PDB file of C-alpha atoms and ligand atoms in Angstrom:
ATOM      1  CA  MET A 196      22.533  24.937  27.316  1.00 85.00           C
ATOM      2  CA  ALA A 197      21.075  24.326  23.903  1.00 94.00           C
ATOM      3  CA  ILE A 198      20.997  21.287  21.658  1.00 97.00           C
ATOM      4  CA  LEU A 199      22.115  22.399  18.197  1.00 98.00           C
ATOM      5  CA  PRO A 200      21.062  20.775  14.908  1.00 97.00           C
ATOM      6  CA  ILE A 201      23.807  18.542  13.469  1.00 98.00           C
ATOM      7  CA  LEU A 202      24.552  18.768   9.726  1.00 98.00           C
ATOM      8  CA  ILE A 203      24.038  15.425   7.978  1.00 96.00           C
ATOM      9  CA  ALA A 204      26.048  14.436   4.877  1.00 96.00           C
ATOM     10  CA  PRO A 205      25.946  15.069   2.033  1.00 95.00           C
ATOM     11  CA  ASP A 206      26.032  18.778   2.908  1.00 96.00           C
ATOM     12  CA  ALA A 207      28.440  21.242   1.269  1.00 97.00           C
ATOM     13  CA  ARG A 208      28.835  23.080   4.598  1.00 98.00           C
ATOM     14  CA  LEU A 209      30.690  20.033   6.007  1.00 98.00           C
ATOM     15  CA  LYS A 210      33.420  20.657   3.396  1.00 98.00           C
ATOM     16  CA  VAL A 211      34.156  24.197   4.633  1.00 98.00           C
ATOM     17  CA  ILE A 212      37.608  24.795   6.164  1.00 98.00           C
ATOM     18  CA  SER A 213      37.200  26.143   9.708  1.00 98.00           C
ATOM     19  CA  ARG A 214      38.934  29.310  10.878  1.00 98.00           C
ATOM     20  CA  PRO A 215      41.114  29.638  13.992  1.00 98.00           C
ATOM     21  CA  VAL A 216      39.618  31.121  17.163  1.00 98.00           C
ATOM     22  CA  ASP A 217      41.234  34.442  18.169  1.00 98.00           C
ATOM     23  CA  THR A 218      40.333  34.439  21.858  1.00 98.00           C
ATOM     24  CA  VAL A 219      38.741  31.791  24.055  1.00 98.00           C
ATOM     25  CA  ASP A 220      36.113  34.048  25.622  1.00 98.00           C
ATOM     26  CA  ASP A 221      32.695  33.473  27.217  1.00 98.00           C
ATOM     27  CA  GLY A 222      31.053  33.329  23.790  1.00 98.00           C
ATOM     28  CA  ILE A 223      33.392  30.504  22.721  1.00 98.00           C
ATOM     29  CA  ARG A 224      32.841  28.729  26.056  1.00 98.00           C
ATOM     30  CA  ALA A 225      29.057  28.970  25.596  1.00 98.00           C
ATOM     31  CA  LEU A 226      29.436  27.457  22.128  1.00 98.00           C
ATOM     32  CA  MET A 227      31.597  24.644  23.567  1.00 98.00           C
ATOM     33  CA  ASP A 228      28.983  23.980  26.298  1.00 98.00           C
ATOM     34  CA  ASN A 229      26.242  23.754  23.651  1.00 98.00           C
ATOM     35  CA  MET A 230      28.403  21.505  21.471  1.00 98.00           C
ATOM     36  CA  LEU A 231      29.008  19.178  24.433  1.00 98.00           C
ATOM     37  CA  ALA A 232      25.270  19.022  25.247  1.00 98.00           C
ATOM     38  CA  THR A 233      24.563  18.320  21.553  1.00 98.00           C
ATOM     39  CA  MET A 234      27.185  15.555  21.452  1.00 98.00           C
ATOM     40  CA  TYR A 235      25.853  13.897  24.636  1.00 97.00           C
ATOM     41  CA  ALA A 236      22.274  14.073  23.341  1.00 97.00           C
ATOM     42  CA  ALA A 237      23.171  12.509  19.969  1.00 96.00           C
ATOM     43  CA  PRO A 238      24.881  10.465  21.583  1.00 95.00           C
ATOM     44  CA  GLY A 239      28.458  10.600  20.325  1.00 96.00           C
ATOM     45  CA  VAL A 240      32.066  10.738  21.563  1.00 97.00           C
ATOM     46  CA  GLY A 241      33.331  13.670  19.491  1.00 98.00           C
ATOM     47  CA  LEU A 242      31.969  16.706  17.671  1.00 98.00           C
ATOM     48  CA  ALA A 243      33.575  19.472  15.613  1.00 98.00           C
ATOM     49  CA  ALA A 244      32.004  22.951  15.493  1.00 98.00           C
ATOM     50  CA  ILE A 245      31.526  22.736  11.714  1.00 98.00           C
ATOM     51  CA  GLN A 246      29.088  19.854  12.328  1.00 98.00           C
ATOM     52  CA  VAL A 247      26.764  22.386  13.980  1.00 98.00           C
ATOM     53  CA  ASN A 248      27.459  24.822  11.129  1.00 98.00           C
ATOM     54  CA  VAL A 249      30.024  26.956  12.984  1.00 98.00           C
ATOM     55  CA  PRO A 250      33.259  27.104  10.931  1.00 98.00           C
ATOM     56  CA  LYS A 251      35.600  27.595  13.910  1.00 98.00           C
ATOM     57  CA  ARG A 252      38.472  25.320  14.934  1.00 98.00           C
ATOM     58  CA  ILE A 253      36.799  23.821  18.007  1.00 99.00           C
ATOM     59  CA  ILE A 254      36.296  20.184  19.038  1.00 98.00           C
ATOM     60  CA  VAL A 255      34.542  18.625  22.025  1.00 98.00           C
ATOM     61  CA  MET A 256      35.054  15.023  23.076  1.00 98.00           C
ATOM     62  CA  ASP A 257      34.244  12.568  25.860  1.00 98.00           C
ATOM     63  CA  LEU A 258      35.745   9.085  25.673  1.00 97.00           C
ATOM     64  CA  ALA A 259      34.607   7.892  29.123  1.00 96.00           C
ATOM     65  CA  ARG A 260      32.918   4.489  29.140  1.00 90.00           C
ATOM     66  CA  GLU A 261      29.300   4.246  30.236  1.00 86.00           C
ATOM     67  CA  ASP A 262      30.307   3.057  33.717  1.00 93.00           C
ATOM     68  CA  GLU A 263      32.740   5.955  34.196  1.00 95.00           C
ATOM     69  CA  LYS A 264      32.185   9.576  35.189  1.00 96.00           C
ATOM     70  CA  PRO A 265      31.876  11.974  32.230  1.00 96.00           C
ATOM     71  CA  GLN A 266      35.259  13.316  31.074  1.00 97.00           C
ATOM     72  CA  PRO A 267      34.483  16.255  28.796  1.00 98.00           C
ATOM     73  CA  ARG A 268      37.429  17.584  26.791  1.00 98.00           C
ATOM     74  CA  PHE A 269      37.651  20.805  24.794  1.00 98.00           C
ATOM     75  CA  PHE A 270      40.159  21.545  22.026  1.00 98.00           C
ATOM     76  CA  VAL A 271      40.494  25.002  20.490  1.00 99.00           C
ATOM     77  CA  ASN A 272      42.789  25.468  17.454  1.00 98.00           C
ATOM     78  CA  PRO A 273      44.078  21.872  17.795  1.00 98.00           C
ATOM     79  CA  GLU A 274      47.117  20.854  15.760  1.00 98.00           C
ATOM     80  CA  ILE A 275      48.811  17.501  15.460  1.00 98.00           C
ATOM     81  CA  VAL A 276      52.528  18.081  15.971  1.00 98.00           C
ATOM     82  CA  TRP A 277      53.656  14.442  15.722  1.00 98.00           C
ATOM     83  CA  TYR A 278      52.301  11.243  14.155  1.00 98.00           C
ATOM     84  CA  SER A 279      53.586   7.735  14.915  1.00 98.00           C
ATOM     85  CA  GLU A 280      54.728   5.685  11.935  1.00 98.00           C
ATOM     86  CA  GLU A 281      52.674   2.828  13.278  1.00 98.00           C
ATOM     87  CA  GLN A 282      49.139   2.742  11.901  1.00 98.00           C
ATOM     88  CA  THR A 283      45.940   1.238  13.309  1.00 97.00           C
ATOM     89  CA  VAL A 284      42.652   0.380  11.661  1.00 98.00           C
ATOM     90  CA  PHE A 285      39.490   1.343  13.538  1.00 97.00           C
ATOM     91  CA  SER A 286      35.848   1.100  12.548  1.00 97.00           C
ATOM     92  CA  GLU A 287      34.798   4.764  12.605  1.00 97.00           C
ATOM     93  CA  GLY A 288      31.423   6.421  12.669  1.00 97.00           C
ATOM     94  CA  CYS A 289      30.413  10.092  12.602  1.00 98.00           C
ATOM     95  CA  LEU A 290      27.384  12.023  13.842  1.00 98.00           C
ATOM     96  CA  SER A 291      27.083  13.515  10.339  1.00 98.00           C
ATOM     97  CA  PHE A 292      26.777   9.954   8.895  1.00 97.00           C
ATOM     98  CA  PRO A 293      24.164   8.347  11.134  1.00 94.00           C
ATOM     99  CA  GLU A 294      24.407   4.557  11.262  1.00 91.00           C
ATOM    100  CA  PHE A 295      27.419   4.232   8.931  1.00 95.00           C
ATOM    101  CA  PHE A 296      30.685   2.703  10.092  1.00 96.00           C
ATOM    102  CA  ASP A 297      33.771   1.716   8.156  1.00 97.00           C
ATOM    103  CA  ASP A 298      37.430   0.892   8.689  1.00 97.00           C
ATOM    104  CA  VAL A 299      39.841   3.819   8.520  1.00 98.00           C
ATOM    105  CA  GLU A 300      43.612   3.523   8.905  1.00 97.00           C
ATOM    106  CA  ARG A 301      45.342   6.276  10.880  1.00 98.00           C
ATOM    107  CA  ALA A 302      48.461   6.849  12.978  1.00 98.00           C
ATOM    108  CA  SER A 303      48.153   4.801  16.198  1.00 98.00           C
ATOM    109  CA  SER A 304      49.478   7.665  18.318  1.00 98.00           C
ATOM    110  CA  VAL A 305      49.877  11.410  17.880  1.00 98.00           C
ATOM    111  CA  ARG A 306      50.790  14.507  19.874  1.00 98.00           C
ATOM    112  CA  VAL A 307      48.251  17.303  19.854  1.00 98.00           C
ATOM    113  CA  ARG A 308      48.743  20.973  20.714  1.00 98.00           C
ATOM    114  CA  TYR A 309      45.667  23.090  21.494  1.00 98.00           C
ATOM    115  CA  LEU A 310      44.065  25.689  23.757  1.00 98.00           C
ATOM    116  CA  ASP A 311      41.848  24.342  26.528  1.00 98.00           C
ATOM    117  CA  TYR A 312      38.455  25.563  27.819  1.00 98.00           C
ATOM    118  CA  HIS A 313      40.210  28.483  29.549  1.00 98.00           C
ATOM    119  CA  GLY A 314      42.416  29.372  26.579  1.00 98.00           C
ATOM    120  CA  LYS A 315      45.509  27.835  28.180  1.00 98.00           C
ATOM    121  CA  PRO A 316      48.009  26.250  25.722  1.00 98.00           C
ATOM    122  CA  ARG A 317      48.431  22.509  26.182  1.00 98.00           C
ATOM    123  CA  GLU A 318      50.162  19.634  24.477  1.00 98.00           C
ATOM    124  CA  GLU A 319      49.511  15.960  25.089  1.00 97.00           C
ATOM    125  CA  ALA A 320      50.016  12.492  23.694  1.00 98.00           C
ATOM    126  CA  ALA A 321      47.013  10.616  22.310  1.00 98.00           C
ATOM    127  CA  GLU A 322      46.799   6.864  21.858  1.00 97.00           C
ATOM    128  CA  ASP A 323      44.108   4.283  21.097  1.00 95.00           C
ATOM    129  CA  LEU A 324      40.585   5.700  20.797  1.00 96.00           C
ATOM    130  CA  PHE A 325      41.798   9.196  21.736  1.00 98.00           C
ATOM    131  CA  ALA A 326      44.267   9.158  18.815  1.00 98.00           C
ATOM    132  CA  VAL A 327      41.577   7.961  16.389  1.00 98.00           C
ATOM    133  CA  CYS A 328      39.045  10.489  17.604  1.00 98.00           C
ATOM    134  CA  ILE A 329      41.317  13.549  17.601  1.00 98.00           C
ATOM    135  CA  GLN A 330      42.514  12.764  14.047  1.00 98.00           C
ATOM    136  CA  HIS A 331      38.898  12.253  12.888  1.00 98.00           C
ATOM    137  CA  GLU A 332      37.763  15.547  14.466  1.00 98.00           C
ATOM    138  CA  ILE A 333      40.750  17.585  13.228  1.00 98.00           C
ATOM    139  CA  ASP A 334      39.943  16.279   9.734  1.00 98.00           C
ATOM    140  CA  HIS A 335      36.514  17.927  10.100  1.00 98.00           C
ATOM    141  CA  LEU A 336      38.244  21.305  10.597  1.00 98.00           C
ATOM    142  CA  GLU A 337      39.828  20.829   7.144  1.00 98.00           C
ATOM    143  CA  GLY A 338      36.534  19.798   5.561  1.00 98.00           C
ATOM    144  CA  VAL A 339      37.692  16.167   5.431  1.00 98.00           C
ATOM    145  CA  LEU A 340      35.176  13.465   6.350  1.00 98.00           C
ATOM    146  CA  PHE A 341      35.935   9.886   7.389  1.00 98.00           C
ATOM    147  CA  VAL A 342      34.409   8.618   4.138  1.00 97.00           C
ATOM    148  CA  ASP A 343      37.108  10.594   2.289  1.00 98.00           C
ATOM    149  CA  HIS A 344      39.542   7.945   3.610  1.00 97.00           C
ATOM    150  CA  LEU A 345      37.513   5.136   1.969  1.00 97.00           C
ATOM    151  CA  SER A 346      37.550   4.008  -1.645  1.00 96.00           C
ATOM    152  CA  ARG A 347      35.504   6.132  -4.031  1.00 96.00           C
ATOM    153  CA  LEU A 348      33.150   3.187  -4.538  1.00 96.00           C
ATOM    154  CA  LYS A 349      32.403   2.854  -0.800  1.00 95.00           C
ATOM    155  CA  ARG A 350      32.118   6.631  -0.327  1.00 96.00           C
ATOM    156  CA  ASP A 351      29.682   7.062  -3.204  1.00 96.00           C
ATOM    157  CA  ALA A 352      27.559   4.151  -1.965  1.00 95.00           C
ATOM    158  CA  ILE A 353      27.288   5.670   1.537  1.00 96.00           C
ATOM    159  CA  LEU A 354      26.477   9.162   0.218  1.00 95.00           C
ATOM    160  CA  ARG A 355      23.833   7.747  -2.153  1.00 95.00           C
ATOM    161  CA  LYS A 356      22.138   5.919   0.736  1.00 95.00           C
ATOM    162  CA  LEU A 357      22.146   9.082   2.867  1.00 94.00           C
ATOM    163  CA  GLN A 358      20.717  11.127   0.019  1.00 93.00           C
ATOM    164  CA  LYS A 359      17.978   8.545  -0.502  1.00 92.00           C
ATOM    165  CA  ALA A 360      17.163   8.518   3.235  1.00 89.00           C
ATOM    166  CA  ARG A 361      16.876  12.308   3.149  1.00 87.00           C
ATOM    167  CA  ARG A 362      14.504  12.253   0.162  1.00 87.00           C
ATOM    168  CA  LEU A 363      12.328   9.723   1.976  1.00 85.00           C
ATOM    169  CA  SER A 364      12.226  11.772   5.184  1.00 82.00           C
ATOM    170  CA  VAL A 365      11.473  15.014   3.319  1.00 73.00           C
ATOM    171  CA  GLY A 366       8.704  13.246   1.414  1.00 68.00           C
ATOM    172  CA  ALA A 367       7.176  11.775   4.576  1.00 60.00           C
TER     173      ALA A 367
HETATM  174 NI1  LIG B 674      32.778  13.038  12.492  1.00 68.68          NI
END
């Protein structure tokens, strides 16, 4: 398994709309394995393929707590087929925005339809952190970032700080 470089905002490639996967084959499974290894190494709880510069509709996730066994999950071509009217606010972060967190309001529960690691169609209900995470990751597939849910003022401030950090690290 390989650890892949994660794109850091601001990066135009993070705004690309990802394309559906035709067949969940060994190549796709190898990509999912590498994405999972990359997410664990970061460490993070969710990663979309576009964050490793692969514009395919693939998400990996593991919401197990530190004291629990790993629970890797794989979502190919995920689609939200139902949103609750009830909303929840959660302080979100993103591996493409290291060290930034802010409150985002989203549906508190959703139903998601997807293909699993073996290409089998599945549908399940998501609540709590799972609901937050799947909505955040599916946004990535549309080129939408969590900062796009914030005010323009907050978004611009975060992007300016990231740009400054990049200039400093390139200059070092
Ligand atoms: Ni993210």
